[in-house]
Amino acid sequence: MGRKRVKGVIAFSVLLFVESWAGIALALPPAGDTPEEVLRTEIILDARSPIDGQPMTPAAYAELQNQLNASIEPPAELSDKLVNTVRLLKLRRFIKKYLPFIPLK
């Protein structure tokens, strides 16, 4: 009876060991898959318009990107009172988070 139990425990241990390694092997990407590091360094020769998705040349894509970036207006200047209020609200949030025993309304 004891030998059967030992054999069963050993078989169960081997099964768990094999299953754990099989799970790791399944988590790996396929061997033919190109790594992301390589894909990031490749130069893309065919581009699509971010506006309508039409194919474009790299030169036209770069020109469109420059036009889109140039048309962005800088943010408007905020009043000093508003900036000060936001700063005080951030300070209040910090105090309530890290020093909760200080009573704040």
Short mmCIF file of C-alpha atoms in Angstrom, two decimals, residues 8 24 40 89-91 101 104:
data_model
loop_
_atom_site.label_atom_id
_atom_site.label_comp_id
_atom_site.label_asym_id
_atom_site.label_seq_id
_atom_site.Cartn_x
_atom_site.Cartn_y
_atom_site.Cartn_z
CA GLY A 8 1.25 8.06 -7.03
CA ILE A 24 5.76 28.56 -19.87
CA ARG A 40 10.50 49.64 -34.21
CA LEU A 89 -6.28 72.53 -4.48
CA LYS A 90 -3.37 70.22 -5.33
CA LEU A 91 -1.76 71.01 -1.97
CA PHE A 101 -5.44 63.30 10.56
CA LEU A 104 -9.55 70.08 6.28
#
